[in-house]
Coordinates of C-alpha atoms in Angstrom, one line a residue:
M203 CA 48.3 94.4 74.4
P204 CA 49.4 97.9 75.6
A205 CA 53.1 98.7 75.5
P206 CA 54.8 98.8 79.0
T207 CA 55.5 102.2 80.3
P208 CA 59.2 102.9 80.7
T209 CA 60.5 103.3 84.2
P210 CA 61.3 106.9 85.1
S211 CA 65.0 107.7 85.5
P212 CA 66.0 108.6 89.1
R213 CA 66.0 112.4 89.6
P214 CA 69.2 113.9 91.0
S215 CA 68.7 115.4 94.5
P216 CA 68.8 119.2 94.6
H217 CA 71.5 119.1 97.3
P218 CA 74.8 117.2 96.8
T219 CA 75.7 114.6 99.4
P220 CA 78.3 115.9 101.8
A221 CA 81.8 114.8 101.0
R222 CA 83.5 112.5 103.5
P223 CA 87.1 113.3 104.5
V224 CA 89.7 111.3 102.7
H225 CA 92.1 109.4 105.0
Y226 CA 95.5 108.8 103.4
P227 CA 97.9 106.2 104.9
A228 CA 100.8 107.4 107.0
Y229 CA 103.8 108.4 105.0
H230 CA 106.8 106.1 105.4
P231 CA 109.8 106.8 103.2
A232 CA 110.9 103.8 101.3
S233 CA 113.9 102.1 102.8
R234 CA 116.8 101.8 100.4
P235 CA 118.1 98.2 100.3
R236 CA 121.7 98.0 101.3
P237 CA 124.1 97.3 98.4
P238 CA 125.6 93.8 98.6
R239 CA 129.1 93.9 100.0
D240 CA 131.6 91.8 98.0
S241 CA 134.5 92.5 100.3
P242 CA 135.0 92.1 104.0
S243 CA 134.8 95.0 106.3
P244 CA 138.1 96.9 106.9
L245 CA 138.4 95.6 110.5
T246 CA 137.9 92.0 109.4
F247 CA 140.4 92.5 106.6
T248 CA 143.0 93.9 109.0
L249 CA 142.6 91.4 111.8
L250 CA 142.0 88.2 109.8
I251 CA 143.9 88.7 106.5
A252 CA 146.5 91.4 106.6
A253 CA 148.0 90.9 110.1
P254 CA 148.6 87.2 109.7
A255 CA 150.0 87.7 106.3
V256 CA 152.5 90.3 107.5
F257 CA 153.4 88.1 110.5
A258 CA 154.0 85.1 108.1
V259 CA 156.2 87.1 105.8
A260 CA 158.3 88.3 108.7
A261 CA 158.5 84.8 110.2
L262 CA 159.3 83.0 107.0
R263 CA 161.8 85.4 105.4
P264 CA 165.2 83.9 104.7
R265 CA 167.9 84.6 107.3

């Protein structure tokens, strides 16, 4: 039985294939997450905490 002939390797083409343009995704800067706030805003602190406390101290002071 004769030995099978090996398949010839594919020959490279003499001209390279033209390169296709590369499309990158649009650049969007990463949004920084806001740091968690452990305290109320200054307006909330003034209107809801400090003003009633000052009023209570003035109203409840001994006469």
